[in-house]
GROMACS .gro file of C-alpha atoms in nm:
model
  273
    1UNK     CA    1  -7.077  23.819   2.182
    2UNK     CA    2  -7.128  23.608   2.478
    3UNK     CA    3  -7.508  23.601   2.385
    4UNK     CA    4  -7.430  23.444   2.020
    5UNK     CA    5  -7.225  23.179   2.190
    6UNK     CA    6  -7.480  23.099   2.438
    7UNK     CA    7  -7.748  23.088   2.149
    8UNK     CA    8  -7.506  22.843   1.959
    9UNK     CA    9  -7.474  22.623   2.265
   10UNK     CA   10  -7.828  22.619   2.298
   11UNK     CA   11  -7.912  22.522   1.952
   12UNK     CA   12  -7.641  22.203   1.967
   13UNK     CA   13  -7.796  22.099   2.292
   14UNK     CA   14  -8.133  22.116   2.132
   15UNK     CA   15  -8.020  21.927   1.820
   16UNK     CA   16  -7.843  21.656   2.020
   17UNK     CA   17  -8.160  21.620   2.241
   18UNK     CA   18  -8.360  21.569   1.906
   19UNK     CA   19  -8.123  21.313   1.787
   20UNK     CA   20  -8.125  21.114   2.102
   21UNK     CA   21  -8.474  21.105   2.128
   22UNK     CA   22  -8.496  20.981   1.764
   23UNK     CA   23  -8.247  20.717   1.824
   24UNK     CA   24  -8.446  20.581   2.142
   25UNK     CA   25  -8.748  20.569   1.925
   26UNK     CA   26  -8.593  20.384   1.642
   27UNK     CA   27  -8.437  20.154   1.889
   28UNK     CA   28  -8.761  20.083   2.066
   29UNK     CA   29  -8.940  20.031   1.714
   30UNK     CA   30  -8.663  19.765   1.618
   31UNK     CA   31  -8.693  19.593   1.947
   32UNK     CA   32  -9.037  19.592   1.935
   33UNK     CA   33  -9.061  19.446   1.591
   34UNK     CA   34  -8.780  19.190   1.669
   35UNK     CA   35  -8.989  19.066   1.983
   36UNK     CA   36  -9.316  19.070   1.764
   37UNK     CA   37  -9.156  18.879   1.487
   38UNK     CA   38  -9.005  18.617   1.717
   39UNK     CA   39  -9.327  18.562   1.902
   40UNK     CA   40  -9.535  18.520   1.585
   41UNK     CA   41  -9.296  18.306   1.375
   42UNK     CA   42  -9.209  18.070   1.680
   43UNK     CA   43  -9.324  17.723   1.658
   44UNK     CA   44  -9.559  17.633   1.965
   45UNK     CA   45  -9.413  17.416   2.221
   46UNK     CA   46  -9.770  17.341   2.351
   47UNK     CA   47 -10.002  17.115   2.167
   48UNK     CA   48 -10.302  17.332   2.270
   49UNK     CA   49 -10.470  17.094   2.487
   50UNK     CA   50 -10.663  17.284   2.762
   51UNK     CA   51 -10.605  17.209   3.132
   52UNK     CA   52 -10.939  17.346   3.222
   53UNK     CA   53 -11.280  17.255   3.055
   54UNK     CA   54 -11.616  17.411   3.102
   55UNK     CA   55 -11.885  17.165   3.159
   56UNK     CA   56 -12.162  17.419   3.224
   57UNK     CA   57 -12.172  17.798   3.265
   58UNK     CA   58 -11.916  17.898   3.521
   59UNK     CA   59 -11.786  17.538   3.614
   60UNK     CA   60 -11.454  17.426   3.500
   61UNK     CA   61 -11.329  17.071   3.558
   62UNK     CA   62 -10.951  17.034   3.597
   63UNK     CA   63 -10.839  16.765   3.305
   64UNK     CA   64 -10.487  16.585   3.252
   65UNK     CA   65 -10.445  16.527   2.897
   66UNK     CA   66 -10.111  16.359   2.801
   67UNK     CA   67  -9.974  16.133   2.511
   68UNK     CA   68 -10.099  16.018   2.154
   69UNK     CA   69 -10.290  15.722   2.048
   70UNK     CA   70 -10.576  15.500   2.202
   71UNK     CA   71 -10.732  15.720   2.454
   72UNK     CA   72 -10.765  15.608   2.806
   73UNK     CA   73 -10.998  15.800   3.046
   74UNK     CA   74 -10.948  15.755   3.429
   75UNK     CA   75 -11.185  15.877   3.702
   76UNK     CA   76 -11.064  15.913   4.035
   77UNK     CA   77 -11.198  15.776   4.382
   78UNK     CA   78 -11.330  15.973   4.672
   79UNK     CA   79 -11.212  16.219   4.789
   80UNK     CA   80 -10.919  16.219   4.565
   81UNK     CA   81 -10.864  16.372   4.249
   82UNK     CA   82 -10.692  16.303   3.888
   83UNK     CA   83 -10.355  16.366   4.052
   84UNK     CA   84 -10.389  16.008   4.203
   85UNK     CA   85 -10.303  15.879   3.834
   86UNK     CA   86  -9.964  16.065   3.828
   87UNK     CA   87  -9.759  15.731   3.770
   88UNK     CA   88 -10.015  15.590   3.519
   89UNK     CA   89  -9.998  15.920   3.304
   90UNK     CA   90  -9.596  15.874   3.311
   91UNK     CA   91  -9.631  15.518   3.212
   92UNK     CA   92  -9.916  15.529   2.968
   93UNK     CA   93  -9.836  15.838   2.794
   94UNK     CA   94  -9.501  15.665   2.698
   95UNK     CA   95  -9.648  15.353   2.579
   96UNK     CA   96  -9.835  15.491   2.273
   97UNK     CA   97 -10.152  15.593   2.469
   98UNK     CA   98 -10.325  15.912   2.508
   99UNK     CA   99 -10.423  15.925   2.862
  100UNK     CA  100 -10.683  16.161   3.027
  101UNK     CA  101 -10.770  16.202   3.381
  102UNK     CA  102 -11.069  16.406   3.489
  103UNK     CA  103 -11.122  16.565   3.828
  104UNK     CA  104 -11.496  16.552   3.912
  105UNK     CA  105 -11.646  16.890   4.019
  106UNK     CA  106 -11.610  16.944   4.389
  107UNK     CA  107 -11.271  16.775   4.388
  108UNK     CA  108 -10.886  16.867   4.354
  109UNK     CA  109 -10.849  17.157   4.112
  110UNK     CA  110 -11.184  17.145   3.951
  111UNK     CA  111 -11.439  17.398   4.050
  112UNK     CA  112 -11.635  17.356   4.359
  113UNK     CA  113 -11.981  17.543   4.288
  114UNK     CA  114 -12.286  17.493   4.554
  115UNK     CA  115 -12.509  17.263   4.401
  116UNK     CA  116 -12.577  16.919   4.320
  117UNK     CA  117 -12.320  16.636   4.362
  118UNK     CA  118 -12.478  16.318   4.240
  119UNK     CA  119 -12.382  16.056   3.981
  120UNK     CA  120 -12.626  16.233   3.715
  121UNK     CA  121 -12.413  16.548   3.752
  122UNK     CA  122 -12.088  16.350   3.732
  123UNK     CA  123 -12.199  16.150   3.427
  124UNK     CA  124 -12.312  16.465   3.230
  125UNK     CA  125 -11.984  16.634   3.302
  126UNK     CA  126 -11.774  16.350   3.172
  127UNK     CA  127 -12.000  16.355   2.882
  128UNK     CA  128 -11.929  16.714   2.797
  129UNK     CA  129 -11.543  16.687   2.837
  130UNK     CA  130 -11.525  16.369   2.608
  131UNK     CA  131 -11.757  16.559   2.356
  132UNK     CA  132 -11.518  16.874   2.350
  133UNK     CA  133 -11.208  16.675   2.320
  134UNK     CA  134 -11.356  16.469   2.056
  135UNK     CA  135 -11.270  16.158   2.217
  136UNK     CA  136 -11.402  15.825   2.048
  137UNK     CA  137 -11.350  15.437   2.124
  138UNK     CA  138 -11.187  15.527   2.477
  139UNK     CA  139 -11.110  15.282   2.759
  140UNK     CA  140 -11.289  15.439   3.075
  141UNK     CA  141 -11.157  15.345   3.388
  142UNK     CA  142 -11.251  15.420   3.735
  143UNK     CA  143 -11.133  15.340   4.098
  144UNK     CA  144 -11.343  15.311   4.382
  145UNK     CA  145 -11.616  15.575   4.374
  146UNK     CA  146 -11.494  15.650   4.020
  147UNK     CA  147 -11.591  15.284   3.943
  148UNK     CA  148 -11.962  15.369   4.047
  149UNK     CA  149 -11.925  15.686   3.819
  150UNK     CA  150 -11.817  15.520   3.510
  151UNK     CA  151 -12.073  15.242   3.527
  152UNK     CA  152 -12.349  15.499   3.584
  153UNK     CA  153 -12.192  15.712   3.282
  154UNK     CA  154 -12.191  15.413   3.031
  155UNK     CA  155 -12.525  15.285   3.129
  156UNK     CA  156 -12.691  15.640   3.106
  157UNK     CA  157 -12.512  15.729   2.778
  158UNK     CA  158 -12.501  15.386   2.609
  159UNK     CA  159 -12.143  15.381   2.623
  160UNK     CA  160 -12.112  15.685   2.418
  161UNK     CA  161 -11.734  15.770   2.338
  162UNK     CA  162 -11.650  15.453   2.495
  163UNK     CA  163 -11.520  15.112   2.364
  164UNK     CA  164 -11.434  14.939   2.686
  165UNK     CA  165 -11.505  14.980   3.062
  166UNK     CA  166 -11.227  14.877   3.342
  167UNK     CA  167 -11.290  14.899   3.704
  168UNK     CA  168 -11.032  14.913   4.007
  169UNK     CA  169 -11.179  14.827   4.336
  170UNK     CA  170 -11.492  14.972   4.225
  171UNK     CA  171 -11.752  15.099   4.511
  172UNK     CA  172 -12.028  14.934   4.293
  173UNK     CA  173 -12.282  14.810   4.181
  174UNK     CA  174 -12.377  14.870   4.548
  175UNK     CA  175 -12.140  15.037   4.795
  176UNK     CA  176 -12.400  14.965   5.097
  177UNK     CA  177 -12.524  14.612   5.179
  178UNK     CA  178 -12.872  14.566   5.087
  179UNK     CA  179 -13.134  14.277   5.032
  180UNK     CA  180 -12.944  14.045   4.760
  181UNK     CA  181 -12.593  14.246   4.832
  182UNK     CA  182 -12.424  14.118   5.109
  183UNK     CA  183 -12.093  14.275   5.057
  184UNK     CA  184 -12.015  14.637   5.156
  185UNK     CA  185 -12.049  14.884   5.416
  186UNK     CA  186 -12.349  14.901   5.645
  187UNK     CA  187 -12.589  15.164   5.661
  188UNK     CA  188 -12.498  15.275   6.004
  189UNK     CA  189 -12.119  15.253   5.920
  190UNK     CA  190 -12.209  15.459   5.586
  191UNK     CA  191 -12.417  15.729   5.776
  192UNK     CA  192 -12.123  15.753   6.052
  193UNK     CA  193 -11.888  15.854   5.773
  194UNK     CA  194 -12.120  16.116   5.638
  195UNK     CA  195 -12.118  16.244   5.987
  196UNK     CA  196 -11.741  16.240   5.995
  197UNK     CA  197 -11.717  16.443   5.687
  198UNK     CA  198 -11.912  16.706   5.856
  199UNK     CA  199 -11.764  16.720   6.201
  200UNK     CA  200 -11.405  16.557   6.161
  201UNK     CA  201 -11.318  16.590   5.805
  202UNK     CA  202 -10.949  16.661   5.877
  203UNK     CA  203 -10.909  16.345   6.110
  204UNK     CA  204 -11.092  16.115   5.872
  205UNK     CA  205 -10.858  16.229   5.577
  206UNK     CA  206 -10.549  16.193   5.793
  207UNK     CA  207 -10.627  15.811   5.849
  208UNK     CA  208 -10.709  15.743   5.483
  209UNK     CA  209 -10.318  15.761   5.385
  210UNK     CA  210 -10.246  15.450   5.577
  211UNK     CA  211 -10.589  15.274   5.507
  212UNK     CA  212 -10.543  15.309   5.133
  213UNK     CA  213 -10.313  15.044   5.061
  214UNK     CA  214 -10.439  14.692   5.081
  215UNK     CA  215 -10.197  14.609   5.368
  216UNK     CA  216 -10.023  14.876   5.603
  217UNK     CA  217  -9.654  14.954   5.516
  218UNK     CA  218  -9.712  14.902   5.116
  219UNK     CA  219  -9.672  15.256   5.058
  220UNK     CA  220  -9.429  15.484   5.206
  221UNK     CA  221  -9.498  15.779   5.461
  222UNK     CA  222  -9.443  16.016   5.204
  223UNK     CA  223  -9.704  15.872   4.964
  224UNK     CA  224  -9.931  15.866   5.242
  225UNK     CA  225  -9.880  16.238   5.292
  226UNK     CA  226  -9.940  16.328   4.947
  227UNK     CA  227 -10.246  16.138   4.915
  228UNK     CA  228 -10.371  16.331   5.209
  229UNK     CA  229 -10.261  16.638   5.051
  230UNK     CA  230 -10.495  16.550   4.750
  231UNK     CA  231 -10.776  16.455   4.963
  232UNK     CA  232 -10.762  16.788   5.153
  233UNK     CA  233 -10.802  16.991   4.814
  234UNK     CA  234 -11.167  16.862   4.796
  235UNK     CA  235 -11.464  17.070   4.887
  236UNK     CA  236 -11.600  16.964   5.224
  237UNK     CA  237 -11.950  17.010   5.104
  238UNK     CA  238 -11.897  16.808   4.782
  239UNK     CA  239 -11.733  16.514   4.968
  240UNK     CA  240 -12.027  16.505   5.212
  241UNK     CA  241 -12.288  16.525   4.909
  242UNK     CA  242 -12.107  16.277   4.708
  243UNK     CA  243 -12.071  16.008   4.968
  244UNK     CA  244 -12.438  16.051   5.050
  245UNK     CA  245 -12.504  15.992   4.679
  246UNK     CA  246 -12.275  15.687   4.692
  247UNK     CA  247 -12.468  15.543   4.998
  248UNK     CA  248 -12.794  15.547   4.810
  249UNK     CA  249 -12.665  15.434   4.477
  250UNK     CA  250 -12.771  15.085   4.348
  251UNK     CA  251 -12.675  15.039   4.000
  252UNK     CA  252 -12.751  14.657   3.997
  253UNK     CA  253 -13.063  14.699   3.782
  254UNK     CA  254 -12.830  14.888   3.517
  255UNK     CA  255 -12.552  14.651   3.469
  256UNK     CA  256 -12.755  14.456   3.197
  257UNK     CA  257 -12.732  14.789   2.995
  258UNK     CA  258 -12.349  14.714   2.971
  259UNK     CA  259 -12.289  14.609   2.621
  260UNK     CA  260 -11.900  14.664   2.598
  261UNK     CA  261 -11.615  14.491   2.778
  262UNK     CA  262 -11.583  14.543   3.146
  263UNK     CA  263 -11.305  14.372   3.316
  264UNK     CA  264 -11.286  14.449   3.699
  265UNK     CA  265 -11.009  14.431   3.940
  266UNK     CA  266 -11.106  14.364   4.309
  267UNK     CA  267 -10.849  14.410   4.583
  268UNK     CA  268 -10.763  14.109   4.792
  269UNK     CA  269 -10.781  14.314   5.110
  270UNK     CA  270 -10.869  14.643   5.256
  271UNK     CA  271 -11.177  14.865   5.156
  272UNK     CA  272 -11.177  15.167   4.955
  273UNK     CA  273 -11.414  15.447   4.839
   0.00000   0.00000   0.00000
């Protein structure tokens, strides 16, 4: 009798366990189906614009791409990144423009491969980004060294994808003083700057914050620190190689190739790179 009772209890427990397993399985299936259904049927919040764009095998550039409308493409100065245009993004993207900032290789959040860092490479990279984003009739702007980059781009590629060029305190057409170019940095000072990038980079960059505005005190200490932090993201190797390339660059013979409107804004005081 006891054996039969024990057997009955055992059978009931087995039945309960089986039912519990079935219930858990059913619940899991329903939960998975619900999650899958909600994910596949939700309307995407993202517009699908990539934050990183591959310009050659193994090399991706960081791109900020905001807004709709007439495209404005911005290239940063040395040794900054596209983050320098934070407030331009905020303003322009809300005024009917699609504003795109490209961080050159070696700077900011872009990849920092060992290799060349010259204006042919920078121009080639920009061309790939504009092609992949299917940009046409853009306003292309560059600040400081970025001004030299955009001049080089439009002269090398005959203004491909670009309808207007604008320069902000451009380190161009010749950043260095030369015969027939009396403005700019002396060769000795330029070489000294190159040496500083290899021997005292942190001190050099720390001084850029206060030197950035045309007049001391035009920006706050917090903004100075922000700029310093952006500058420190750049590859030490890249900042040396790119400033050497800028020192050797003379775009004067190329200016006649510019066939699009190209207004320039020149700072009244101070010097920038």
